[in-house]
Amino acid sequence: MANKKISVNPKSRRLMVHETVTAYLFLLPFLIFFVGFVLYPMIMCIITSFFDATMGREDIFIGFGNYKELFADPVFWKALWNTLIIVLVSVPVTCIFSLWVASAISKMPVAATSAFRCIFYLPVVTGSVAVTMVWKWMFNNYYGIFNYIGQATGMIDQPINWLGDPKYALGCIILILLTTSVGQPIVLYVSALDNVDKSLVEAAEGDGATQMQAFWKIKWPQIMPTTLYILVITTINSFQCFALIQLLTSGGPNNSTMTIMYYIYYNAFKLYRYGYGNAMGVILAIVIAILSAVQFKAGQEK
Amino acid sequence: MSKSNRLDTNQAKSKAYYIFSFVVVFILAFLFAFPLYWIITGSFKTKQEIMSTTPVWFPSVFTGANFEKLMSSRSAPLFDLKLFGYVITGPTVPAALRWLVNTVFMSVTSMLLTCLTAAMAGYVLAKKRFWGRGIIFSLIVCAMALPKQVILIPLLREMSALKMYDTIWAVIFPIVGWPFGVFLLKQFAEGIPTEMVEACRIDGASEWRTFTDVMFPMIKPGVGACAIFTFINSWNDYFMQLIMLTSSKNLTISLGIATMQAENSTDFGLLMAGSALASVPIIIVFLIFQKYFTKGITMGAVKG
């Protein structure tokens, strides 16, 4: 209670000490988990990337050895290329698709909006393993629904081994990824469009602006922060696409669906090359950081 | 064209567009719901119906054979509690049931721990000015922007060193440490007027009382959002479980299904039964708490 009087002067050093001590007591439970199981592993990831590390023996310092090997590894470049294709296709498609769906359903009655929002979120809630299993069946060579529909409508002549053919496998992965990644952007866009100043839109429409004009001139600038956020999270999610690949193709056929995330897993947990996997993790983190920074910069200039 | 005329055509056009977009959204929604429909109906189809080259759109008879197969061999204890050096083992049940128990335990524990630690941390980050606040907050934001998977290799070695490898705690602790909940609840706490907190302090309440009696009730909607968000995410988080859990009795339901797939890769009836078991409970939870969930997503994005 001694501190009570001092609180008259907010800049007092003793108050600051008191505040700091209580603050850290409140933070302590979280910090134990955060430092222990998030921050420490992150730092270790960077450190171990300079070592030749594996199971059951001491790590050997090799400087930039892992990185040198990485840049000479053709599978790594293939994985990076595939990852970039996934990101470059899925991010714009996700954003445009979810913006269109959100603007369509946000004009509907409240009950319809929330019902549709729910349905588009379902593939996310269903969980990656269950989703992957059912798509695996749908893409199946013999009993899959895609081959049936393709043949019934005359689009394909004979069954296609969708996931076993290097021509189609990556496309199939991207399609599944899209269904599981539009849920969150739609929720965000619906709420952002709700928050747009209605009187401005009505005023513009009263002056004879078309729907398109009202959208691009008034709504679009106001939902820009949401768009930025969606770009960043969708990019990160697309980079992290893993369960689909591990369960459907294991990076095959012929590395055509190999991504950075799966290659890290493959090196670390199949070949037990921890240092090499960590070096890739560091590169992945740097690529994501650069992309996010570029997106933010571009968004702020508009 | 006079102004009123132009408004009329605008209105007619927007009406046509409205109907068009409704139809398209309806078709899309149908396509998005289809995989789930296919899981649930598939889990009740007979082997012939599953294997037919012409899809059976609706099972002719609902068979329980797939679920029976899933539950056929009793191979794991329902639970085992370690108390003071004694091990209490539950009755032996099918592995899938044990996986469900593990998943529920993991999700509930992660949820409770996350909500408690995040509410406390979010409160002080929003309402207190103290040394090191800026650094802690920027570390939190940085950690959130990085892909979670880059920490997995070091985490695996850390868990082995701590003798937690292949236990459910190896999955729970990193979820609790993930700072999204803190970020979310800090946003909520910032919306509470500081005067409320100060008034309570001046009335002589301790810091802890201020938190439990004033702050916590006011950020309850945020805690609800954080709870449901953590629950669903930890239920569906696959990568961490894949790496940390190995022995059959310690698996979670989604990991269990994935492991089953390696042995029965084309028994789609069995896989659909497992998928239904993994996804239907969490979908029901989602539908019940949908409102909180949506709120959590949108609040977390503000200033994201």
XYZ file of C-alpha atoms in Angstrom:
606
model
C 0.000 0.000 0.000
C 3.043 2.239 0.354
C 2.922 2.867 -3.347
C -0.490 4.447 -3.145
C 0.776 7.939 -2.376
C 3.434 7.871 -5.022
C 0.910 7.182 -7.749
C 0.219 10.946 -7.679
C 3.439 11.286 -9.634
C 3.128 8.833 -12.516
C 6.757 9.118 -13.565
C 7.990 7.980 -10.212
C 10.689 5.379 -10.359
C 9.243 3.318 -7.541
C 5.878 3.099 -9.246
C 7.621 1.972 -12.388
C 9.431 -0.756 -10.465
C 6.164 -1.834 -8.893
C 4.397 -1.877 -12.245
C 7.240 -3.802 -13.844
C 7.277 -6.430 -11.116
C 3.506 -7.003 -11.235
C 3.537 -6.985 -15.024
C 6.181 -9.698 -15.166
C 4.361 -11.757 -12.543
C 1.293 -11.678 -14.785
C 3.378 -12.409 -17.860
C 5.355 -15.210 -16.250
C 3.073 -18.184 -17.049
C 2.858 -17.192 -20.696
C 6.550 -16.339 -20.960
C 7.561 -19.778 -19.669
C 5.749 -21.438 -22.567
C 6.609 -18.749 -25.105
C 10.319 -18.611 -24.371
C 10.647 -22.327 -23.724
C 8.714 -23.711 -26.662
C 8.661 -20.967 -29.289
C 11.516 -18.515 -28.862
C 14.228 -20.931 -27.772
C 13.535 -23.367 -30.648
C 13.574 -20.440 -33.093
C 17.006 -19.378 -31.927
C 18.198 -22.987 -31.917
C 16.939 -23.330 -35.487
C 19.300 -20.567 -36.593
C 22.232 -21.883 -34.546
C 21.856 -25.519 -35.594
C 21.721 -24.519 -39.249
C 25.499 -23.942 -38.984
C 26.104 -27.453 -37.653
C 26.141 -30.935 -39.062
C 23.565 -32.286 -36.644
C 21.937 -35.676 -36.456
C 20.673 -38.145 -33.850
C 22.880 -39.634 -31.181
C 26.110 -37.706 -31.578
C 27.534 -34.266 -30.850
C 26.880 -31.569 -33.461
C 29.831 -30.632 -35.645
C 30.321 -26.991 -36.596
C 30.542 -26.602 -40.378
C 29.935 -22.876 -40.856
C 27.943 -22.206 -43.999
C 28.349 -25.809 -45.173
C 24.617 -26.584 -45.029
C 23.767 -23.452 -46.967
C 26.401 -24.177 -49.631
C 25.060 -27.678 -50.066
C 21.517 -26.347 -50.164
C 22.169 -23.978 -53.036
C 23.768 -26.790 -55.015
C 20.878 -29.186 -54.344
C 18.597 -29.528 -57.407
C 15.750 -30.972 -55.294
C 15.850 -27.852 -53.107
C 15.465 -25.606 -56.165
C 12.666 -27.797 -57.465
C 10.976 -27.583 -54.051
C 11.400 -23.804 -53.931
C 10.001 -23.498 -57.465
C 6.952 -25.652 -56.626
C 6.365 -23.702 -53.429
C 6.455 -20.426 -55.358
C 3.996 -21.802 -57.939
C 1.629 -22.808 -55.150
C 1.915 -19.350 -53.565
C 1.628 -17.421 -56.836
C -1.489 -19.336 -57.887
C -3.264 -19.761 -54.589
C -2.766 -16.299 -53.071
C -4.380 -14.204 -55.850
C -7.107 -16.783 -56.488
C -7.930 -17.022 -52.777
C -8.101 -13.242 -52.424
C -10.252 -12.617 -55.492
C -12.526 -15.567 -54.840
C -13.093 -14.704 -51.198
C -13.635 -11.014 -51.940
C -16.251 -11.858 -54.555
C -18.038 -14.389 -52.362
C -17.911 -12.048 -49.363
C -19.335 -9.101 -51.283
C -22.075 -11.313 -52.717
C -23.119 -12.829 -49.399
C -22.791 -9.635 -47.371
C -25.736 -8.160 -49.343
C -27.952 -11.073 -48.386
C -30.174 -11.269 -45.275
C -28.200 -11.845 -42.068
C -29.212 -15.493 -41.705
C -28.101 -16.318 -45.268
C -24.806 -14.481 -44.773
C -23.923 -16.438 -41.679
C -25.075 -19.759 -43.187
C -22.910 -19.305 -46.283
C -19.984 -18.062 -44.214
C -20.260 -21.260 -42.190
C -20.345 -23.511 -45.252
C -17.264 -21.925 -46.781
C -15.490 -22.364 -43.459
C -16.393 -26.064 -43.199
C -13.337 -27.451 -45.053
C -11.090 -25.646 -42.556
C -12.897 -27.037 -39.520
C -13.067 -30.537 -40.978
C -9.322 -30.814 -40.425
C -6.534 -31.446 -42.863
C -6.390 -35.216 -42.415
C -10.104 -35.869 -42.978
C -10.159 -33.455 -45.922
C -7.128 -35.122 -47.459
C -8.653 -38.601 -47.081
C -11.851 -37.711 -48.874
C -10.034 -35.925 -51.700
C -7.752 -38.895 -52.067
C -10.830 -40.991 -52.682
C -12.337 -38.453 -55.072
C -9.120 -38.322 -57.084
C -8.733 -42.112 -57.087
C -7.940 -43.820 -60.355
C -10.742 -46.402 -60.257
C -13.417 -45.344 -57.783
C -12.871 -41.598 -57.845
C -15.659 -39.187 -58.597
C -13.505 -36.940 -60.800
C -12.772 -39.648 -63.324
C -16.447 -40.599 -63.367
C -17.631 -37.037 -63.989
C -14.878 -36.398 -66.527
C -15.792 -39.490 -68.505
C -19.539 -39.036 -68.170
C -19.331 -35.506 -69.530
C -16.841 -36.534 -72.208
C -14.084 -34.224 -70.949
C -11.605 -37.084 -70.614
C -11.377 -40.303 -72.614
C -9.886 -42.608 -70.038
C -9.336 -42.472 -66.277
C -6.513 -40.183 -65.238
C -4.239 -41.056 -62.362
C -4.588 -37.530 -61.003
C -2.156 -37.737 -58.104
C 0.267 -40.110 -59.798
C 0.816 -38.014 -62.903
C 3.444 -35.248 -62.708
C 1.300 -33.161 -65.070
C -1.699 -32.992 -62.754
C -0.450 -33.710 -59.220
C 0.545 -30.154 -58.292
C -2.687 -28.766 -59.745
C -4.713 -31.195 -57.631
C -2.810 -30.141 -54.511
C -3.467 -26.468 -55.281
C -7.178 -27.146 -55.796
C -7.502 -28.821 -52.398
C -5.442 -26.074 -50.781
C -7.810 -23.463 -52.226
C -10.884 -25.093 -50.706
C -9.251 -25.063 -47.280
C -7.884 -21.529 -47.466
C -10.810 -19.307 -48.487
C -12.762 -19.766 -45.246
C -10.888 -17.264 -43.121
C -10.587 -14.540 -45.801
C -14.348 -14.724 -46.413
C -15.063 -14.199 -42.700
C -12.642 -11.256 -42.642
C -14.006 -9.652 -45.815
C -17.632 -9.978 -44.695
C -16.841 -8.134 -41.476
C -14.718 -5.535 -43.282
C -17.492 -4.862 -45.820
C -19.966 -4.525 -42.948
C -17.802 -1.802 -41.474
C -17.695 0.281 -44.646
C -19.517 3.556 -44.150
C -22.991 2.849 -45.586
C -23.900 6.521 -46.041
C -21.004 7.039 -48.454
C -22.134 4.127 -50.604
C -25.740 5.322 -50.587
C -24.679 8.835 -51.462
C -22.644 7.582 -54.399
C -25.487 5.389 -55.639
C -27.875 8.301 -55.249
C -25.594 10.294 -57.539
C -25.888 7.549 -60.133
C -22.720 5.549 -59.538
C -22.895 1.960 -60.746
C -22.299 -0.943 -58.398
C -18.823 -1.381 -59.833
C -17.953 2.276 -59.328
C -19.292 2.273 -55.794
C -17.225 -0.785 -55.071
C -13.888 0.350 -56.495
C -14.072 3.994 -55.488
C -15.512 3.654 -51.990
C -15.410 0.155 -50.585
C -12.068 -1.051 -51.975
C -9.918 1.686 -50.360
C -11.671 1.141 -47.036
C -11.074 -2.618 -46.972
C -7.434 -2.244 -48.041
C -6.008 -3.075 -44.569
C -8.040 -6.302 -44.543
C -6.801 -7.181 -48.019
C -3.225 -6.685 -46.853
C -3.735 -8.896 -43.823
C -5.355 -11.569 -45.994
C -2.477 -11.436 -48.489
C 0.030 -11.964 -45.702
C -1.779 -14.826 -43.936
C -2.625 -16.589 -47.209
C 1.002 -16.371 -48.296
C 2.180 -17.850 -45.005
C -0.473 -20.591 -45.164
C 0.399 -21.524 -48.736
C 4.067 -21.789 -47.807
C 3.142 -24.107 -44.993
C 1.008 -26.480 -47.041
C 2.217 -29.826 -45.706
C -0.412 -32.400 -44.680
C -1.814 -32.573 -48.196
C 1.546 -33.405 -49.669
C 2.672 -35.781 -46.963
C -0.547 -37.801 -47.146
C -1.289 -37.650 -50.862
C 1.926 -37.688 -52.840
C 4.937 -37.637 -50.475
C 6.478 -35.079 -52.782
C 6.216 -37.375 -55.794
C 5.801 -38.381 -58.512
C 9.350 -37.518 -59.491
C 9.498 -34.544 -57.072
C 6.697 -32.806 -58.976
C 4.908 -31.922 -55.735
C 8.018 -31.488 -53.573
C 7.730 -28.300 -51.528
C 10.122 -26.674 -49.076
C 7.969 -27.659 -46.129
C 7.884 -31.295 -47.159
C 11.583 -31.323 -48.006
C 12.394 -30.027 -44.520
C 10.296 -32.821 -43.050
C 11.896 -35.375 -45.349
C 15.445 -34.351 -44.438
C 14.843 -34.036 -40.741
C 12.552 -36.932 -40.006
C 13.441 -39.451 -42.716
C 17.164 -38.767 -43.169
C 17.727 -37.289 -39.676
C 19.723 -34.394 -41.134
C 18.686 -31.795 -38.573
C 21.213 -29.129 -39.512
C 20.347 -29.295 -43.188
C 16.626 -29.105 -42.433
C 17.163 -26.122 -40.147
C 19.141 -24.293 -42.827
C 16.145 -24.722 -45.121
C 13.861 -23.477 -42.356
C 15.958 -20.323 -42.046
C 15.789 -19.733 -45.806
C 12.027 -20.283 -45.757
C 11.625 -17.783 -42.912
C 13.707 -15.204 -44.801
C 11.687 -15.675 -48.007
C 8.419 -15.265 -46.086
C 9.717 -12.191 -44.257
C 10.771 -10.554 -47.549
C 7.442 -11.344 -49.221
C 5.439 -9.998 -46.271
C 7.531 -6.820 -46.214
C 7.026 -6.321 -49.963
C 3.281 -6.827 -49.623
C 3.081 -4.323 -46.783
C 5.150 -1.763 -48.667
C 3.019 -2.160 -51.797
C -0.178 -1.912 -49.768
C 0.905 1.224 -47.951
C 1.845 3.053 -51.126
C -1.664 2.648 -52.543
C -31.024 9.643 -70.406
C -32.496 11.489 -67.452
C -31.119 10.919 -64.010
C -34.113 8.949 -62.718
C -34.007 6.731 -65.786
C -30.378 5.955 -65.177
C -31.147 5.056 -61.563
C -33.862 2.677 -62.761
C -31.536 0.834 -65.134
C -28.933 0.729 -62.368
C -31.468 -0.846 -60.088
C -32.620 -3.360 -62.685
C -29.024 -4.301 -63.396
C -28.172 -4.675 -59.736
C -31.250 -6.849 -59.210
C -30.195 -9.160 -62.046
C -26.658 -9.250 -60.668
C -27.986 -10.010 -57.201
C -29.907 -13.036 -58.458
C -26.962 -14.192 -60.555
C -24.552 -13.951 -57.625
C -26.967 -15.777 -55.344
C -27.146 -18.693 -57.781
C -23.362 -18.858 -58.181
C -22.711 -18.645 -54.438
C -25.301 -21.373 -53.899
C -23.536 -23.694 -56.365
C -20.135 -22.924 -54.837
C -21.452 -23.568 -51.343
C -22.782 -26.906 -52.544
C -19.333 -27.818 -53.902
C -17.657 -26.754 -50.651
C -20.008 -28.829 -48.542
C -19.704 -31.843 -50.832
C -16.466 -33.362 -49.389
C -18.029 -33.397 -45.940
C -21.189 -35.013 -47.327
C -18.992 -37.557 -49.082
C -17.142 -38.384 -45.822
C -20.327 -38.899 -43.833
C -22.245 -40.887 -46.439
C -19.083 -42.768 -47.399
C -18.611 -43.984 -43.866
C -21.997 -45.784 -44.075
C -21.543 -47.313 -47.534
C -20.900 -50.980 -48.181
C -17.679 -52.142 -49.767
C -19.440 -52.637 -53.127
C -20.814 -49.116 -53.082
C -17.413 -47.654 -52.208
C -15.639 -49.618 -54.920
C -18.190 -48.976 -57.668
C -16.888 -47.001 -60.637
C -20.253 -45.237 -60.891
C -20.509 -43.205 -57.690
C -23.321 -44.131 -55.343
C -24.676 -40.709 -54.418
C -26.579 -41.924 -51.382
C -26.044 -45.229 -49.553
C -28.906 -47.667 -50.252
C -28.615 -49.205 -46.791
C -26.714 -47.630 -43.922
C -24.160 -50.214 -42.882
C -22.160 -50.018 -39.686
C -19.461 -52.321 -41.063
C -16.877 -49.575 -41.493
C -17.264 -48.395 -37.924
C -17.199 -52.006 -36.707
C -13.921 -52.534 -38.498
C -12.555 -49.314 -37.009
C -13.501 -50.535 -33.548
C -12.694 -54.223 -34.155
C -9.503 -54.812 -32.193
C -9.187 -53.778 -28.595
C -5.597 -52.707 -28.370
C -5.172 -49.736 -26.056
C -6.174 -48.787 -22.520
C -8.842 -46.107 -22.349
C -6.541 -43.957 -20.221
C -3.509 -44.312 -18.019
C -2.985 -41.925 -15.174
C 0.348 -41.619 -13.447
C -0.145 -40.571 -9.833
C 2.636 -40.592 -7.222
C 4.487 -43.363 -9.016
C 1.379 -45.536 -9.430
C -0.073 -46.104 -12.868
C -3.836 -46.448 -13.089
C -4.810 -48.121 -16.338
C -8.282 -48.010 -17.813
C -10.095 -50.918 -19.524
C -8.706 -52.040 -22.860
C -10.652 -50.466 -25.715
C -10.301 -50.082 -29.504
C -7.391 -47.790 -30.377
C -9.682 -45.271 -32.107
C -11.489 -44.599 -28.814
C -8.208 -44.002 -27.046
C -7.214 -41.596 -29.832
C -10.441 -39.670 -29.280
C -9.733 -39.490 -25.533
C -6.216 -38.222 -26.283
C -7.505 -35.616 -28.725
C -10.150 -34.313 -26.334
C -7.630 -34.175 -23.476
C -5.090 -32.376 -25.657
C -7.564 -29.824 -27.010
C -9.194 -29.078 -23.648
C -5.877 -28.756 -21.792
C -4.366 -26.531 -24.488
C -7.497 -24.411 -24.467
C -7.573 -23.902 -20.686
C -3.850 -23.199 -20.381
C -3.862 -20.854 -23.377
C -6.856 -18.867 -22.159
C -5.464 -18.412 -18.661
C -1.922 -17.448 -19.672
C -3.086 -15.319 -22.596
C -5.674 -13.414 -20.563
C -3.088 -12.522 -17.921
C -0.426 -11.563 -20.447
C -2.854 -9.699 -22.710
C -4.144 -7.666 -19.761
C -0.747 -6.352 -18.669
C 0.469 -5.777 -22.227
C -2.592 -3.622 -22.867
C -2.915 -1.805 -19.550
C 0.501 -1.571 -17.886
C 3.488 0.503 -18.845
C 6.625 -1.314 -17.792
C 10.239 -1.865 -18.790
C 10.648 -4.306 -21.625
C 7.033 -4.098 -22.796
C 8.011 -2.959 -26.294
C 10.556 -5.741 -26.714
C 8.167 -8.453 -25.558
C 5.434 -7.231 -27.828
C 7.661 -7.069 -30.893
C 8.970 -10.580 -30.168
C 5.352 -11.770 -30.076
C 4.534 -10.154 -33.415
C 7.715 -11.517 -35.036
C 7.029 -15.026 -33.767
C 3.512 -14.897 -35.187
C 4.717 -13.889 -38.639
C 7.173 -16.770 -38.880
C 6.077 -20.177 -40.075
C 5.421 -22.435 -37.093
C 7.110 -25.351 -38.803
C 10.630 -23.945 -38.722
C 10.781 -24.556 -34.986
C 9.857 -28.226 -35.228
C 13.317 -29.772 -35.490
C 14.763 -27.928 -32.475
C 11.506 -28.575 -30.636
C 11.819 -32.300 -31.251
C 15.321 -32.369 -29.788
C 14.238 -30.215 -26.857
C 11.329 -32.538 -26.092
C 13.624 -35.578 -26.242
C 15.993 -33.874 -23.826
C 13.108 -33.041 -21.486
C 11.841 -36.667 -21.699
C 8.538 -35.410 -23.083
C 8.898 -36.923 -26.543
C 5.958 -39.191 -27.424
C 3.764 -37.729 -24.691
C 0.743 -35.529 -25.241
C 2.508 -32.655 -23.400
C 4.985 -32.313 -26.255
C 2.025 -31.253 -28.398
C 0.252 -29.152 -25.765
C 3.105 -26.916 -24.561
C 4.058 -25.409 -27.927
C 0.367 -24.642 -28.588
C 0.186 -22.750 -25.276
C 3.373 -20.869 -26.141
C 2.016 -19.766 -29.519
C 1.285 -16.051 -29.036
C -1.902 -15.618 -31.083
C -4.090 -15.798 -27.969
C -2.064 -13.076 -26.230
C -2.325 -10.896 -29.292
C -6.086 -11.424 -29.496
C -6.755 -10.737 -25.812
C -4.514 -7.689 -25.805
C -6.796 -6.249 -28.505
C -9.837 -6.958 -26.324
C -8.250 -5.565 -23.171
C -7.313 -2.359 -24.970
C -11.013 -1.755 -25.591
C -11.703 -1.655 -21.832
C -11.466 1.877 -20.398
C -8.336 2.301 -18.253
C -10.392 4.271 -15.705
C -12.207 1.045 -14.786
C -8.936 -0.597 -13.825
C -7.622 2.482 -12.023
C -10.850 3.011 -10.081
C -10.611 -0.535 -8.851
C -7.005 -0.067 -7.764
C -7.855 3.167 -5.929
C -10.628 1.321 -4.087
C -7.833 -0.787 -2.663
C -8.212 -4.007 -4.644
C -5.041 -5.984 -5.192
C -3.609 -6.446 -8.675
C -4.909 -9.999 -8.765
C -8.411 -8.970 -7.631
C -8.441 -6.233 -10.258
C -7.693 -8.856 -12.871
C -10.156 -11.530 -11.723
C -13.065 -9.274 -10.714
C -12.865 -6.407 -13.199
C -10.750 -7.265 -16.201
C -11.605 -10.903 -16.724
C -15.416 -10.488 -16.783
C -15.034 -7.636 -19.250
C -12.837 -9.503 -21.697
C -14.960 -12.658 -21.474
C -16.119 -12.497 -25.115
C -12.454 -12.351 -26.104
C -11.597 -15.288 -23.871
C -14.471 -17.217 -25.450
C -13.109 -16.481 -28.902
C -9.609 -17.460 -27.816
C -10.941 -20.696 -26.288
C -12.855 -21.883 -29.317
C -10.064 -20.845 -31.659
C -7.435 -22.768 -29.690
C -9.723 -25.767 -29.301
C -10.411 -26.128 -33.024
C -6.852 -25.389 -34.081
C -5.291 -27.855 -31.692
C -7.835 -30.534 -32.630
C -6.885 -30.150 -36.280
C -3.179 -29.393 -35.940
C -1.461 -32.280 -37.667
C 2.229 -31.522 -38.207
C 3.171 -31.170 -34.554
C 1.363 -34.397 -33.634
C 2.989 -36.266 -36.512
C 6.434 -35.390 -35.247
C 5.956 -35.684 -31.514
C 3.768 -38.775 -31.122
C 4.797 -42.281 -32.176
C 3.390 -45.123 -30.065
C -0.104 -46.269 -30.996
C -1.721 -45.479 -27.648
C -0.474 -41.900 -27.682
C -1.804 -40.897 -31.102
C -4.523 -38.343 -31.693
C -7.506 -39.142 -33.849
C -6.305 -37.356 -36.996
C -2.821 -38.817 -36.662
C -4.362 -42.233 -36.021
C -6.395 -42.032 -39.244
C -3.305 -40.945 -41.133
C -1.382 -43.931 -39.760
C -4.233 -46.275 -40.659
C -4.062 -44.980 -44.184
C -0.542 -46.337 -44.563
C -1.848 -49.877 -43.984
C -5.291 -49.689 -45.611
C -4.619 -47.143 -48.318
C -7.616 -48.028 -50.503
C -10.147 -49.124 -47.883
C -11.970 -45.844 -48.294
C -14.959 -46.997 -46.241
C -12.738 -47.481 -43.204
C -10.886 -44.218 -43.855
C -14.176 -42.320 -44.195
C -15.428 -43.808 -40.910
C -12.232 -42.614 -39.235
C -12.471 -39.204 -40.884
C -16.069 -38.858 -39.757
C -15.033 -39.736 -36.211
C -12.295 -37.101 -36.351
C -14.270 -34.300 -37.950
C -17.920 -34.546 -36.876
C -17.306 -33.710 -33.169
C -15.240 -30.651 -34.019
C -17.759 -29.472 -36.618
C -20.519 -29.683 -34.011
C -18.383 -27.643 -31.591
C -17.742 -25.117 -34.360
C -21.432 -24.781 -35.239
C -22.396 -24.232 -31.588
C -19.746 -21.580 -30.916
C -19.663 -20.134 -34.408
C -20.386 -16.592 -33.264
C -17.399 -16.451 -30.895
C -15.192 -18.029 -33.504
C -15.985 -15.442 -36.164
C -15.388 -12.723 -33.618
C -11.983 -14.194 -32.757
C -10.895 -14.273 -36.381
C -11.901 -10.692 -37.054
C -10.553 -9.284 -33.779
C -7.205 -10.980 -34.281
C -6.907 -9.322 -37.666
C -7.368 -5.737 -36.521
C -3.984 -4.094 -36.846
C -2.808 -7.605 -37.779
